[in-house]
XYZ file of C-alpha atoms in Angstrom:
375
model
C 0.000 0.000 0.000
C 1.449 3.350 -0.957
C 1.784 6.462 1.273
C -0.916 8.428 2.268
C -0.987 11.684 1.141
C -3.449 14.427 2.622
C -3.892 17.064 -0.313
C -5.910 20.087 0.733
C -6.846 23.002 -1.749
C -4.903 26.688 -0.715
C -7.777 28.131 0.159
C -8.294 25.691 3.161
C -4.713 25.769 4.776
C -5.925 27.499 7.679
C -2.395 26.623 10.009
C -2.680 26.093 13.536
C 0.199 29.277 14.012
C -2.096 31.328 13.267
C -3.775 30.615 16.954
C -3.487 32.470 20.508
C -1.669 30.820 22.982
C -2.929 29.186 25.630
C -1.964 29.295 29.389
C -2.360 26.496 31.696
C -1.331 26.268 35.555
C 0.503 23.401 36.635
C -1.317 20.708 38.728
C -0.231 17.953 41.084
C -0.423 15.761 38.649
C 2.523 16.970 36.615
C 4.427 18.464 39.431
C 7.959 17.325 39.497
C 8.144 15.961 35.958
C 9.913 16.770 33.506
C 8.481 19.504 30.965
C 8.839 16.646 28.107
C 6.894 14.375 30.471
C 4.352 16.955 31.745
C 3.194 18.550 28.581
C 0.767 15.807 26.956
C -0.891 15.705 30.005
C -1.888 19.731 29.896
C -2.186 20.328 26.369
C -3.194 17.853 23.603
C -0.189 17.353 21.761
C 1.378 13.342 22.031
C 5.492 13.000 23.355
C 6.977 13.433 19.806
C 5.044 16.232 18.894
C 5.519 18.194 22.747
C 9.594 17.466 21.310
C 8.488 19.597 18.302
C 6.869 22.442 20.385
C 9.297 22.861 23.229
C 12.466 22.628 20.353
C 10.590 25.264 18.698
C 10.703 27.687 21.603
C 6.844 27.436 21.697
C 6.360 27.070 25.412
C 7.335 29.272 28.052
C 7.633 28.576 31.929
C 6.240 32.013 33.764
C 7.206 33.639 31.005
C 10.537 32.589 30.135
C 11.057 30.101 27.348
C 12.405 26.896 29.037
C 14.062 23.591 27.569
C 13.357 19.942 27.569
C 14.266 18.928 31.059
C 12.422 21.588 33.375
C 10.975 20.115 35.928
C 7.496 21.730 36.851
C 7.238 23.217 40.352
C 3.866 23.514 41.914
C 2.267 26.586 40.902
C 4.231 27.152 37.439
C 2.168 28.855 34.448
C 2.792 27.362 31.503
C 2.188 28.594 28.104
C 2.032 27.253 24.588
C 1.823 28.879 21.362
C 0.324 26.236 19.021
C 3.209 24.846 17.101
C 3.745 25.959 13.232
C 5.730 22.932 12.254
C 2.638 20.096 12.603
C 2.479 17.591 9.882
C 0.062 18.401 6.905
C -3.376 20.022 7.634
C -6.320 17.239 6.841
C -8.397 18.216 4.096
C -12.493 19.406 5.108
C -14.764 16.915 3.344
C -18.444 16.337 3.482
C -18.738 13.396 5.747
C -22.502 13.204 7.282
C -22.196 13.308 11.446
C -24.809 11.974 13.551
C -24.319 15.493 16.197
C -25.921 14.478 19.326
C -24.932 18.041 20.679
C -23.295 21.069 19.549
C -22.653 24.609 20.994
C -19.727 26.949 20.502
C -17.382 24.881 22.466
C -17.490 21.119 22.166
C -19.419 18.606 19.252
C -20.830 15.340 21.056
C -20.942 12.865 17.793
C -22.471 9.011 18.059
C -20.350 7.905 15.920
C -21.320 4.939 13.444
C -18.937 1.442 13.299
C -16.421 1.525 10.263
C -16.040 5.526 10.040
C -12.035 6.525 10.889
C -11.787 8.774 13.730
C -8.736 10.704 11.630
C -6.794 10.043 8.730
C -4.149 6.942 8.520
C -2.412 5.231 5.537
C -5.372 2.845 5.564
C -8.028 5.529 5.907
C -6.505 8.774 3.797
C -10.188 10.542 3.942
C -13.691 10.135 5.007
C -12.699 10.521 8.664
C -14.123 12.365 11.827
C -11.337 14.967 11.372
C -12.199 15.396 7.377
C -15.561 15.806 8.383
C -15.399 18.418 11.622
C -13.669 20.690 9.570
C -16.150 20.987 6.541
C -18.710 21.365 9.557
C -16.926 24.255 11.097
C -16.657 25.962 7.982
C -19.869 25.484 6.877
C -20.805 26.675 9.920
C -18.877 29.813 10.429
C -18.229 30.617 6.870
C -14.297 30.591 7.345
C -13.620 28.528 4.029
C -10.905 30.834 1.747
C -10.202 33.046 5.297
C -6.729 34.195 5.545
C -6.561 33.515 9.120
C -8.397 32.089 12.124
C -10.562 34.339 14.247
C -8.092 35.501 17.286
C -9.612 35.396 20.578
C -7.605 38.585 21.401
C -9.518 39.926 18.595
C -12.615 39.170 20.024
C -12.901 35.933 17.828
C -13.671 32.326 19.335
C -10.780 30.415 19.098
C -12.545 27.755 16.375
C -10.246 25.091 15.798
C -10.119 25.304 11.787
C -6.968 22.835 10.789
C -6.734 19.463 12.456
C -3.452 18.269 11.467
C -2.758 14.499 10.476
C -1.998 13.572 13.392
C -4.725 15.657 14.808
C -3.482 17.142 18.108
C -6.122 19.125 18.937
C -10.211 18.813 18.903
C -10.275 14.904 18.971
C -9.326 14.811 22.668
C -10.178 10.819 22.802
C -10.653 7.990 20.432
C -12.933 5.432 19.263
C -11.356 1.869 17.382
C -12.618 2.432 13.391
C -15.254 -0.611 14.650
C -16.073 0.829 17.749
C -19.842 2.638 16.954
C -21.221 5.409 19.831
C -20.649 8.170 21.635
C -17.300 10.607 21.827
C -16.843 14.349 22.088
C -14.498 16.504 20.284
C -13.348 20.039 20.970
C -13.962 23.680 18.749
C -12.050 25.525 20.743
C -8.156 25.641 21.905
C -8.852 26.373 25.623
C -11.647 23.507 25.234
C -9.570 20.996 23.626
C -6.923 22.190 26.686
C -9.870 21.210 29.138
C -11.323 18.185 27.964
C -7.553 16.356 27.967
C -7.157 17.316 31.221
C -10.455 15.927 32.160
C -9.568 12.199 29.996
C -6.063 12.437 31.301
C -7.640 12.765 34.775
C -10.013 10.447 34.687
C -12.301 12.587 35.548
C -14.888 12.001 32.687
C -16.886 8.285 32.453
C -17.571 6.172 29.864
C -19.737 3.289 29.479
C -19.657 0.619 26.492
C -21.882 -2.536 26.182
C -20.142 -5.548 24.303
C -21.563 -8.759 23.637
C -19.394 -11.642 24.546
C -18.338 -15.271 23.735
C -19.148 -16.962 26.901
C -20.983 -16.042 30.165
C -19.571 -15.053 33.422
C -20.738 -16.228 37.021
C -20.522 -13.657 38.314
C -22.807 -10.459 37.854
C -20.068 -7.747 38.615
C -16.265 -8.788 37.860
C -13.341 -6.902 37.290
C -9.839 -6.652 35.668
C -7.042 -4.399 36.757
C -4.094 -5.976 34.434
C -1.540 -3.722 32.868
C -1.660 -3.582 29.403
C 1.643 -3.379 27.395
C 2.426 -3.813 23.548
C 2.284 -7.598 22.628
C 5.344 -9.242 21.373
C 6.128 -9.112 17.452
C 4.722 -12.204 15.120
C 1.636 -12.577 17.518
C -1.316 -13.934 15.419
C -1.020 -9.689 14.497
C -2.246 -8.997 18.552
C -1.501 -5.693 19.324
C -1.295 -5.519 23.140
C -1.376 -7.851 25.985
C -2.220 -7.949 29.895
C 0.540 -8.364 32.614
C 0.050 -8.551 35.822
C -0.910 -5.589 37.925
C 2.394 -6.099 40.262
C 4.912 -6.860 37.456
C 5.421 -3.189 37.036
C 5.782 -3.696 32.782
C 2.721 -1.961 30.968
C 0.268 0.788 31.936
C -2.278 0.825 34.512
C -5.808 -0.670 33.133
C -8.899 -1.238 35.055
C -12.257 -2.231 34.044
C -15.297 -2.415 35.657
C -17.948 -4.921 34.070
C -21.505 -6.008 34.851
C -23.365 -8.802 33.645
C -26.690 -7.081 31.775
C -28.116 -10.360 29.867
C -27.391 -13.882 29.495
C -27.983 -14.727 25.973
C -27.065 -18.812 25.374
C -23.685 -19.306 25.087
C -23.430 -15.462 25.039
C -23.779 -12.309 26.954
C -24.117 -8.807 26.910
C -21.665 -6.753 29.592
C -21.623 -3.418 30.517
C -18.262 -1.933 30.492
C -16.650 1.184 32.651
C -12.933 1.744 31.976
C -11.261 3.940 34.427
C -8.613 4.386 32.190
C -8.364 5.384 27.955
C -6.085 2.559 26.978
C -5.704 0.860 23.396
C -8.137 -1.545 23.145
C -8.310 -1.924 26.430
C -11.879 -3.532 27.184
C -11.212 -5.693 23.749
C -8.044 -7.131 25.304
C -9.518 -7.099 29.156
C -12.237 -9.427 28.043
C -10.446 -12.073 26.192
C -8.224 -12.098 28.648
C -10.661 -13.041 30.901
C -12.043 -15.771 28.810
C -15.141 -13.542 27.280
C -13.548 -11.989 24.072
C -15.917 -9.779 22.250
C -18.224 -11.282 19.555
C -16.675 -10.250 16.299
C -13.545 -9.120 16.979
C -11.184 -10.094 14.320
C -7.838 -9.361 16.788
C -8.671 -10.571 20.248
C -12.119 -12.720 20.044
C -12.168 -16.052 17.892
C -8.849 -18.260 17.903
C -6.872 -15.965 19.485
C -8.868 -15.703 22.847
C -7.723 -19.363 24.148
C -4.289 -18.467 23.896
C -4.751 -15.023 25.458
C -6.721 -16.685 28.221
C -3.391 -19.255 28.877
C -0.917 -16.641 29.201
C -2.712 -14.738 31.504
C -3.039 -17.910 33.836
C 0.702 -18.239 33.448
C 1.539 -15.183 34.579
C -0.899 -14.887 37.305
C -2.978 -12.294 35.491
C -6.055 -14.394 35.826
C -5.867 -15.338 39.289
C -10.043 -14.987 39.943
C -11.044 -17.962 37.638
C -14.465 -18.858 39.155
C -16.482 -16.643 37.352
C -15.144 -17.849 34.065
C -17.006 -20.919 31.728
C -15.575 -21.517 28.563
C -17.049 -19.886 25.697
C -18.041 -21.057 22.235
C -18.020 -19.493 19.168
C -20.717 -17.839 17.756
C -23.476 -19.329 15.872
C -23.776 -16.034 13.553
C -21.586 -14.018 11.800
C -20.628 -9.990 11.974
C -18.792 -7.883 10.145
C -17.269 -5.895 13.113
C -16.494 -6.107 16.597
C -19.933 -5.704 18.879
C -18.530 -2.831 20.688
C -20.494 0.402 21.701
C -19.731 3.565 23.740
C -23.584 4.050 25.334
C -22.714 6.949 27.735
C -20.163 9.725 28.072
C -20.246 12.167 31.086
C -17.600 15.169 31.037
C -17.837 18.537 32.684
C -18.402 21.392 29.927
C -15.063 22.799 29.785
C -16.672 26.782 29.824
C -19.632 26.319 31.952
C -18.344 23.332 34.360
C -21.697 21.955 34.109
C -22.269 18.076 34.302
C -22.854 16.482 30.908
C -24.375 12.953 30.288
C -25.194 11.992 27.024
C -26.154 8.662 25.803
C -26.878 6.944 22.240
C -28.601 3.553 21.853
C -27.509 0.184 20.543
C -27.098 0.635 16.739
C -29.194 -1.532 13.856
C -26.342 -4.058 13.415
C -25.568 -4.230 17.119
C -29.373 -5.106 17.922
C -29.115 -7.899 15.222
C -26.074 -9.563 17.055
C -28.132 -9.062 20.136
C -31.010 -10.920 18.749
C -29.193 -13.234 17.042
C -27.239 -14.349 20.607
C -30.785 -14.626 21.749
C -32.541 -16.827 19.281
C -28.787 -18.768 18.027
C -29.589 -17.850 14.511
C -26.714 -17.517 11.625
C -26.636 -14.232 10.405
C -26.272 -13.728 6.948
């Protein structure tokens, strides 16, 4: 497959330098790191790109332009100037959004299975990011603008260039197969806000899945680290450790038995945490992989399931009875983010939103039910 290249017309390369800066206060959270470290975690940039920004003498502790290895003392105010040297803006295309919510500050999207969240060398268009920015200029007319409206010129900040990677408005992620519910920022001080709320922890999210297998038990847990699988893995992308063995990143998830459904079930899931595919690989590690899933569920699951009792990873085993596959067929993995709950990042205000199972979801669901083939 060749390289993906993101083309946009002139008259859209509306460049994230063209931005105010934005000033954040340093938190607990980040005290005693260093600046490297603490950036991702108070402005939505990822490690390699907060390189780019502090190399390029974009950020400046109380006032004065520091390097690389500051460490943050409590009470520092730190500002960033959006970097200039991002990778290539990602062209505005008209890519239909189902908008749950919209106001000046944040866009709440249920988001359908198979639709990109932003561009990739798989996915070079038709993405979330493609289509936010044909919304916002649609919406405030901005198309063939010369520059962004300033908030220091009494403008609103709009985010009008997600680059490829997008660093800013798409504060979390959904997998390409994953349908439901995520919000993405308009504004710079939003986007600022809403990281610090996923980074946190501080927002909730709630999937259902529909499982191989049924536990025991009604409410189960697990809190295994999840690291990068080892290379030539049946193409599995990350694995569970255990919790002690201080390898991987801290990963808990809550689940709840909603339905037994034959040899299947449907779970409610609540990560505490934001990590790649983390309630795909938590359940199949626990012996329940999701129906569907090309990566984790199927053959894969049995050996997942092994090397977590090898390591100790599965130590609670009594809620587990093996599963069988499926006596239907889908063409994705029966994941779906039901609920999202954030704090509005102007207002403060408490918001739950929630979208329903979608059409090919229910069909699974029925399907489990009745143990007919889909076709």
């Amino acid at each position: 497959m060749g390289e993906c290249v993101v083309e946009e017309p002139e008259e859209l390369k509306l460049h994230l330098g063209k931005t105010t800066e934005v000033e954040v206060e340093a938190d607990a959270g980040v005290v005693g790191k260093k600046l490297i470290d603490a950036l991702p975690e108070l402005y939505p940039v990822d490690a390699v790109k907060a390189g780019v920004v502090i190399g390029d003498g974009c950020v400046k502790v109380n006032g004065v332009v520091v390097g690389h290895k500051y460490v943050v003392h409590k009470g520092d105010t730190i500002t960033i100037a959006p970097p200039w040297r991002m990778t290539s803006p990602v062209p505005a295309e008209d890519v239909p959004l189902d908008i749950i919510f919209e106001d000046d500050q944040v866009l709440v999207l249920n988001k359908p299975a198979e639709l990109s969240m932003h561009p990739s060398p798989a996915h070079c268009s038709g993405t979330v990011a493609n289509a936010l920015l044909f919304h916002i200029y649609q919406k405030t007319g901005l198309v063939g603008a010369p520059e962004i409206h300033r908030e220091e010129d009494g403008g609103d900040g709009l985010i009008t260039s997600y680059c490829h990677p997008p660093q800013t408005g798409i504060v979390h992620r959904l997998d390409i197969n994953t349908s439901g519910l995520c919000v993405t920022a308009k504004t710079f001080s939003a986007a600022v806000e809403l990281r610090r709320q996923f980074l946190g922890h501080l927002c909730q999210k709630e999937y259902m899945a529909l499982c191989h297998g049924v536990p025991k038990e009604s409410h189960f847990r697990c809190d295994c680290n999840i690291t990068k699988a080892k290379k030539n893995n049946n193409g599995i992308k990350m694995r569970c450790v255990p919790a002690d063995s201080g390898i991987g990143k801290i990963a808990v998830t809550e689940f709840e038995l909603v339905e037994r459904c034959g040899d299947h079930s449907l779970v409610r899931c609540l990560p505490h945490q934001g990590r790649t595919h983390q309630i795909r690989v938590h359940l199949a590690t626990l012996g329940f992989p999701i129906v569907g899933d090309r990566l984790y569920g199927s053959a894969h699951a049995p050996l997942l399931v092994e090397r977590a009792q090898e390591t100790g990873a599965h130590a609670k085993k009594k809620h587990v009875r093996a599963w069988k596959p499926a006596f239907f067929e889908t063409k994705r993995h029966m994941l779906h983010a039901r609920r999202l709950r954030f704090s509005h990042p102007k207002t403060g205000e408490e918001r739950v939103y929630e979208a329903g199972l979608p059409a090919d979801f229910e069909a699974a669901l029925q399907a489990a039910r009745k143990s007919l083939r889909l076709f």
